[in-house]
Tab-separated table of C-alpha atoms in Angstrom:
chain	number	residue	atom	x	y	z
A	1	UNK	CA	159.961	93.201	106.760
A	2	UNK	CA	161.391	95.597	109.293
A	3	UNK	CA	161.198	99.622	108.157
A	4	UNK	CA	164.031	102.202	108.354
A	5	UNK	CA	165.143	101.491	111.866
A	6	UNK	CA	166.866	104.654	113.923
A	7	UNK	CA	168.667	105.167	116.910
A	8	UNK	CA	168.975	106.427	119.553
A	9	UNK	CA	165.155	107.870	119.426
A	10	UNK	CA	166.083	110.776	121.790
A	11	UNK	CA	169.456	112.039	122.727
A	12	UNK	CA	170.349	114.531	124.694
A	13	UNK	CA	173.686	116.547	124.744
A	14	UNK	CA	175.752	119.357	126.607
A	15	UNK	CA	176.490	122.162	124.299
A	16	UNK	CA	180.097	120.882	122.590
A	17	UNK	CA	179.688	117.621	122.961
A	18	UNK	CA	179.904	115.338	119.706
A	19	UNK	CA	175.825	113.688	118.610
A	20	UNK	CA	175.282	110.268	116.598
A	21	UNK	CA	172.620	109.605	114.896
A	22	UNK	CA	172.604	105.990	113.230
A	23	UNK	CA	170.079	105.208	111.204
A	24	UNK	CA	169.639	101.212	109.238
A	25	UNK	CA	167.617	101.432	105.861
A	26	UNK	CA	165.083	99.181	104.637
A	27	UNK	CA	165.913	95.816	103.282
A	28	UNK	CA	166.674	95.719	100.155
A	29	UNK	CA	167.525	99.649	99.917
A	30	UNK	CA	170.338	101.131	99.083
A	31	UNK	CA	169.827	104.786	99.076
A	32	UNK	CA	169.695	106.909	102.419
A	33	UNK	CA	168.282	110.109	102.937
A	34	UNK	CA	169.017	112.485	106.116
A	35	UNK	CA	166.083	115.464	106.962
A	36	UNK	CA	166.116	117.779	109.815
A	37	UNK	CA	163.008	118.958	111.111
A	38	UNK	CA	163.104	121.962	113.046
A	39	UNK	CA	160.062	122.773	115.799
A	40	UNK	CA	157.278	123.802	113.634
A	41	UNK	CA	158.693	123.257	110.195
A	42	UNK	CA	158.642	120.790	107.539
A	43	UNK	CA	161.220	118.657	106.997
A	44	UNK	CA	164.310	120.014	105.253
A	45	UNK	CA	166.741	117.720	103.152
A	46	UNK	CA	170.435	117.612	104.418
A	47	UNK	CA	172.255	114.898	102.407
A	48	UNK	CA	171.536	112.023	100.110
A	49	UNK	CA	174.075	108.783	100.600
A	50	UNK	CA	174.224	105.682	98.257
A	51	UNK	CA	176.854	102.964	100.356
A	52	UNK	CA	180.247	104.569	100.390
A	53	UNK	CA	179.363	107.413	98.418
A	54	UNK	CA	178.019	111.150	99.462
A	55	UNK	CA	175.873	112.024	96.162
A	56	UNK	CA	174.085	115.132	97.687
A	57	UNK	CA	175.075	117.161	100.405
A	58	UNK	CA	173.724	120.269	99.417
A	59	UNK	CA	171.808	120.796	102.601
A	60	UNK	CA	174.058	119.949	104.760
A	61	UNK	CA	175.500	122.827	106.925
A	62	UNK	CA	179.029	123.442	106.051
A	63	UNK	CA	180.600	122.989	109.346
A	64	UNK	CA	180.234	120.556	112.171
A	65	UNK	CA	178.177	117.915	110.162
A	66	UNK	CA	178.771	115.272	108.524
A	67	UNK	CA	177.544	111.731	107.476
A	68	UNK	CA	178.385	108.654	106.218
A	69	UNK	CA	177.037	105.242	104.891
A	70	UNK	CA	179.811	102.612	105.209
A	71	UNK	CA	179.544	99.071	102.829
A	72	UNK	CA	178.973	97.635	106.302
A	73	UNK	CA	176.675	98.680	109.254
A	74	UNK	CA	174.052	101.325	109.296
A	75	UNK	CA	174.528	105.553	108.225
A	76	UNK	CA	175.743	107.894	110.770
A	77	UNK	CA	174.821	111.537	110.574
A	78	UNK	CA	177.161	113.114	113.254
A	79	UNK	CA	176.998	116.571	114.423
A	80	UNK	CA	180.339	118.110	116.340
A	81	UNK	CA	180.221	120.591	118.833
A	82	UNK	CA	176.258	120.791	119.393
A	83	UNK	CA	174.687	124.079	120.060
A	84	UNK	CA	171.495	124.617	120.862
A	85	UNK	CA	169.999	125.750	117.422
A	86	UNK	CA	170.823	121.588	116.493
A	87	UNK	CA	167.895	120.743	118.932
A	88	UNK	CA	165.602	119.554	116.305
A	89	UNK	CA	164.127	115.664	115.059
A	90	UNK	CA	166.437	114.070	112.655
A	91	UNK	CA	164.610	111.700	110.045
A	92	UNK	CA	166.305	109.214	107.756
A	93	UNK	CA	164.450	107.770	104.530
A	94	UNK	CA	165.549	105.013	102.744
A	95	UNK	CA	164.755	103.799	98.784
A	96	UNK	CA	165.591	101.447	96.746
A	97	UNK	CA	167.548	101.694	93.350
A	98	UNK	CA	165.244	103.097	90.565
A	99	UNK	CA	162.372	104.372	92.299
A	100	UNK	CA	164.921	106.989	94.522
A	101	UNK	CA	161.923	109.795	95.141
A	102	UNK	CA	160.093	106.917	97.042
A	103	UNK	CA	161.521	107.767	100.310
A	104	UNK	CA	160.904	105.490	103.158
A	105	UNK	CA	161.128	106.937	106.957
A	106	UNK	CA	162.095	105.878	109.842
A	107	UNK	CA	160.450	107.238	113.730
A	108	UNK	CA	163.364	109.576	113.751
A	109	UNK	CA	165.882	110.795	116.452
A	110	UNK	CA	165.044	113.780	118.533
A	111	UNK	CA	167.950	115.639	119.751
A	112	UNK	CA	167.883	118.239	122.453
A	113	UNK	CA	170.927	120.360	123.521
A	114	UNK	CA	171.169	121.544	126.904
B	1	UNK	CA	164.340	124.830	92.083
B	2	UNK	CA	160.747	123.063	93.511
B	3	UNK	CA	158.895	124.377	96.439
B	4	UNK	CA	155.669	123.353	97.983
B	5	UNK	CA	153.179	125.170	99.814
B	6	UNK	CA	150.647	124.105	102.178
B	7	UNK	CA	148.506	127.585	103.192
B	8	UNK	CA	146.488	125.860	106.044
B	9	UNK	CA	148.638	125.507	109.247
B	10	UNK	CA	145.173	124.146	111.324
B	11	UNK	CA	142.326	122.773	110.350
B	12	UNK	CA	139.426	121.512	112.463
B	13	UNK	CA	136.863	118.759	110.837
B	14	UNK	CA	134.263	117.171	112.824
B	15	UNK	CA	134.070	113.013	112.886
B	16	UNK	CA	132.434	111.950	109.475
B	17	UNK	CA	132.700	115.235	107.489
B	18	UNK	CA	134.734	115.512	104.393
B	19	UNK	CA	138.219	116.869	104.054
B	20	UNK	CA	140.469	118.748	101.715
B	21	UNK	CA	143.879	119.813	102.672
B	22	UNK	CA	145.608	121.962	100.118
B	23	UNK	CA	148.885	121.445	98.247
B	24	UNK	CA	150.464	124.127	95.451
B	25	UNK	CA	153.787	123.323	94.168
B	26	UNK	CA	156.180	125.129	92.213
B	27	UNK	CA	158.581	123.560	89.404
B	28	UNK	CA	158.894	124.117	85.515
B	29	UNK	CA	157.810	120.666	84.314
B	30	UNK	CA	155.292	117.671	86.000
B	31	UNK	CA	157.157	116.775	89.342
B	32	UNK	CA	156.624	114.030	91.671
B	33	UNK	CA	153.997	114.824	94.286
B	34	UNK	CA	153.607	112.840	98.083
B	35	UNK	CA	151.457	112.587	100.658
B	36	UNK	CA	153.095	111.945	104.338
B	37	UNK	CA	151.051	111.701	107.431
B	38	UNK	CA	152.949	112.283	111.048
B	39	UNK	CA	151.649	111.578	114.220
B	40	UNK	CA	152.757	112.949	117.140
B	41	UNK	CA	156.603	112.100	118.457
B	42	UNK	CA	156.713	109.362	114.855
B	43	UNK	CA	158.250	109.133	111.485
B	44	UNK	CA	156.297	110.118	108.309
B	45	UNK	CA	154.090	107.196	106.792
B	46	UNK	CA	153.182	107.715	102.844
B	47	UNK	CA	149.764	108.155	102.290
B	48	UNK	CA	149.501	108.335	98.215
B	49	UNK	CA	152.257	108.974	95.585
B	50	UNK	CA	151.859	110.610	92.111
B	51	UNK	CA	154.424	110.011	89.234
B	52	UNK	CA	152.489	110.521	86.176
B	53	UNK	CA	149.067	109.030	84.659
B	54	UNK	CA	146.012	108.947	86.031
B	55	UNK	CA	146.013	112.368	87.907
B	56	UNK	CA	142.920	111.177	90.729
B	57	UNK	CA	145.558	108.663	92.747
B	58	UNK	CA	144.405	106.278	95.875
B	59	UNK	CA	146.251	105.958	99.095
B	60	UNK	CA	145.792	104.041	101.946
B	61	UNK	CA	143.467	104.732	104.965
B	62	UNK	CA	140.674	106.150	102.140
B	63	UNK	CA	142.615	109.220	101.229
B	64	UNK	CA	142.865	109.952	97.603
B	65	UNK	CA	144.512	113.083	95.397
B	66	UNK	CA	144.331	114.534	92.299
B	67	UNK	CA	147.077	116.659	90.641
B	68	UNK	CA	145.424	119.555	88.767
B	69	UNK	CA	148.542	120.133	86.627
B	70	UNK	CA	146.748	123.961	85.496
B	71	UNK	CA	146.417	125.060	89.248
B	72	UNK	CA	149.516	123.331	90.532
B	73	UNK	CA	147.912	121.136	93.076
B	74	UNK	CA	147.679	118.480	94.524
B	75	UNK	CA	144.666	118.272	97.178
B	76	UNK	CA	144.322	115.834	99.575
B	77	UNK	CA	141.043	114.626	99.933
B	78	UNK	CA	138.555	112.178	102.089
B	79	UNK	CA	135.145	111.842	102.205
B	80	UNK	CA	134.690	110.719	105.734
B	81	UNK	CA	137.299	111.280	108.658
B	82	UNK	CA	137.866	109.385	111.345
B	83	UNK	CA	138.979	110.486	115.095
B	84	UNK	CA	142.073	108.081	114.569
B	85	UNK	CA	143.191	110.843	111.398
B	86	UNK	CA	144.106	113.312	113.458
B	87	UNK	CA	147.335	114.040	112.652
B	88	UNK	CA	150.350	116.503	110.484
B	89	UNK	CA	149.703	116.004	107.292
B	90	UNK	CA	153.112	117.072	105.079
B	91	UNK	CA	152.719	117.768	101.380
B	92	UNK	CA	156.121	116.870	99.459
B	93	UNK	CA	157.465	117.278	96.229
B	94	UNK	CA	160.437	115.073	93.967
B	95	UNK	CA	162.250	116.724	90.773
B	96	UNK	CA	162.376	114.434	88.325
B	97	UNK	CA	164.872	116.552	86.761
B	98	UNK	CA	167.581	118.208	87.902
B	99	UNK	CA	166.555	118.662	91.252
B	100	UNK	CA	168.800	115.535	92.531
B	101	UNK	CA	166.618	113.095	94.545
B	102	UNK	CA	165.630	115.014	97.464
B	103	UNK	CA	162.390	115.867	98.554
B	104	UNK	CA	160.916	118.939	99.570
B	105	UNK	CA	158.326	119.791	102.198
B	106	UNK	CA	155.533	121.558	103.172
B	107	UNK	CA	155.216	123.560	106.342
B	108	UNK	CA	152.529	120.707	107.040
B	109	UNK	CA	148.762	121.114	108.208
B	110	UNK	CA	147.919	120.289	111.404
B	111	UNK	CA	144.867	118.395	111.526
B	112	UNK	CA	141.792	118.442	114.293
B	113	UNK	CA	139.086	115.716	114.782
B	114	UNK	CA	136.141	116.993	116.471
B	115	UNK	CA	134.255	114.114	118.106
């Protein structure tokens, strides 16, 4: 039974240019879960996706970002316009339906903006 | 809203001793309470989970916890540690109400194993 699967596991960027992050839940979950860790922080939640549906995107920042979890194919958090401050590991959890605070993670993608 | 501290950033055990990292949370009723263990450059594996019952709860690789609902902790604990432990250990914490489904972290304890 594969885990949350992620990709790529480390991208780099120019400043400006566009980052995807794709990330495939568990199988068998339906709820995805997007945390950014900065360099000697914890995580910190950014948005909470069932399949079609944003339910929580109250840590999201409100420009540039934005993510999605389509009824096919895996959830995309996608950043616009990198800057450096972005540079940071990018974790997605997964759960399944009913036990929502047992968050699954995946290896994460670490992004670095030149 | 919850929030979790963890007040050790480092600690240092040698091979075999005990250890105790510490965990205080804040919220108004009896949250949800994790254990996550990250090595270095990987994702965050649960260790133990607490939802409600028995407060002394077992995890895997011989770590246990107990939620001390009076002190607002929840200590991770084992008795002997081995060289392979070495690792960030995040402390996180669920809402059961009201606090949507997110979790919330730690600052995370950076763990040492002294051969």
């Amino acid at each position: 039974n594969a885990g949350v699967m992620q990709n790529p596991r480390h991208l780099v960027r120019r400043r400006g240019q566009e980052a995807r992050l794709r990330c495939s839940p568990m199988k068998g979950h339906s709820h995805v879960y997007w945390y950014r860790q900065l360099p000697e922080e914890g995580l910190k939640f950014m948005v909470y996706l069932q399949k079609e549906n944003i339910i929580d995107e109250s840590g999201m920042p409100k420009e540039r970002f934005s993510a999605e979890f389509p009824k096919e194919g895996p959830s995309i958090l996608r950043i616009q316009q990198v800057v450096r401050g972005d540079s940071a590991a990018y974790f997605c959890a997964s759960s399944q339906i009913g036990t929502t605070h047992e968050q699954y993670f995946g290896p994460g993608t670490r992004l670095t903006v030149t | 809203a919850q929030s979790v501290t963890q007040p050790d950033i480092h600690i240092t055990v040698s091979e075999g001793a005990s250890l105790e990292l510490r965990c205080n949370y804040s919220y108004g009723a009896t949250p949800y309470l994790f254990w996550y263990v990250q090595s270095p450059g990987q994702g965050l594996q649960l260790l133990l989970k607490y939802f409600s019952g028995d407060t002394l709860v077992q995890g895997i690789k011989g770590f246990e916890a107990e939620f001390k609902r009076s002190q607002s902790s929840f200590n991770l604990r084992k008795p002997s540690v081995h060289w392979s432990d070495a690792a960030e250990y995040f402390c996180a914490v669920g809402a059961p109400q009201g606090g949507g489904n997110k979790l919330t972290f730690g600052t995370g304890t950076q763990l040492k194993v002294e051969l």
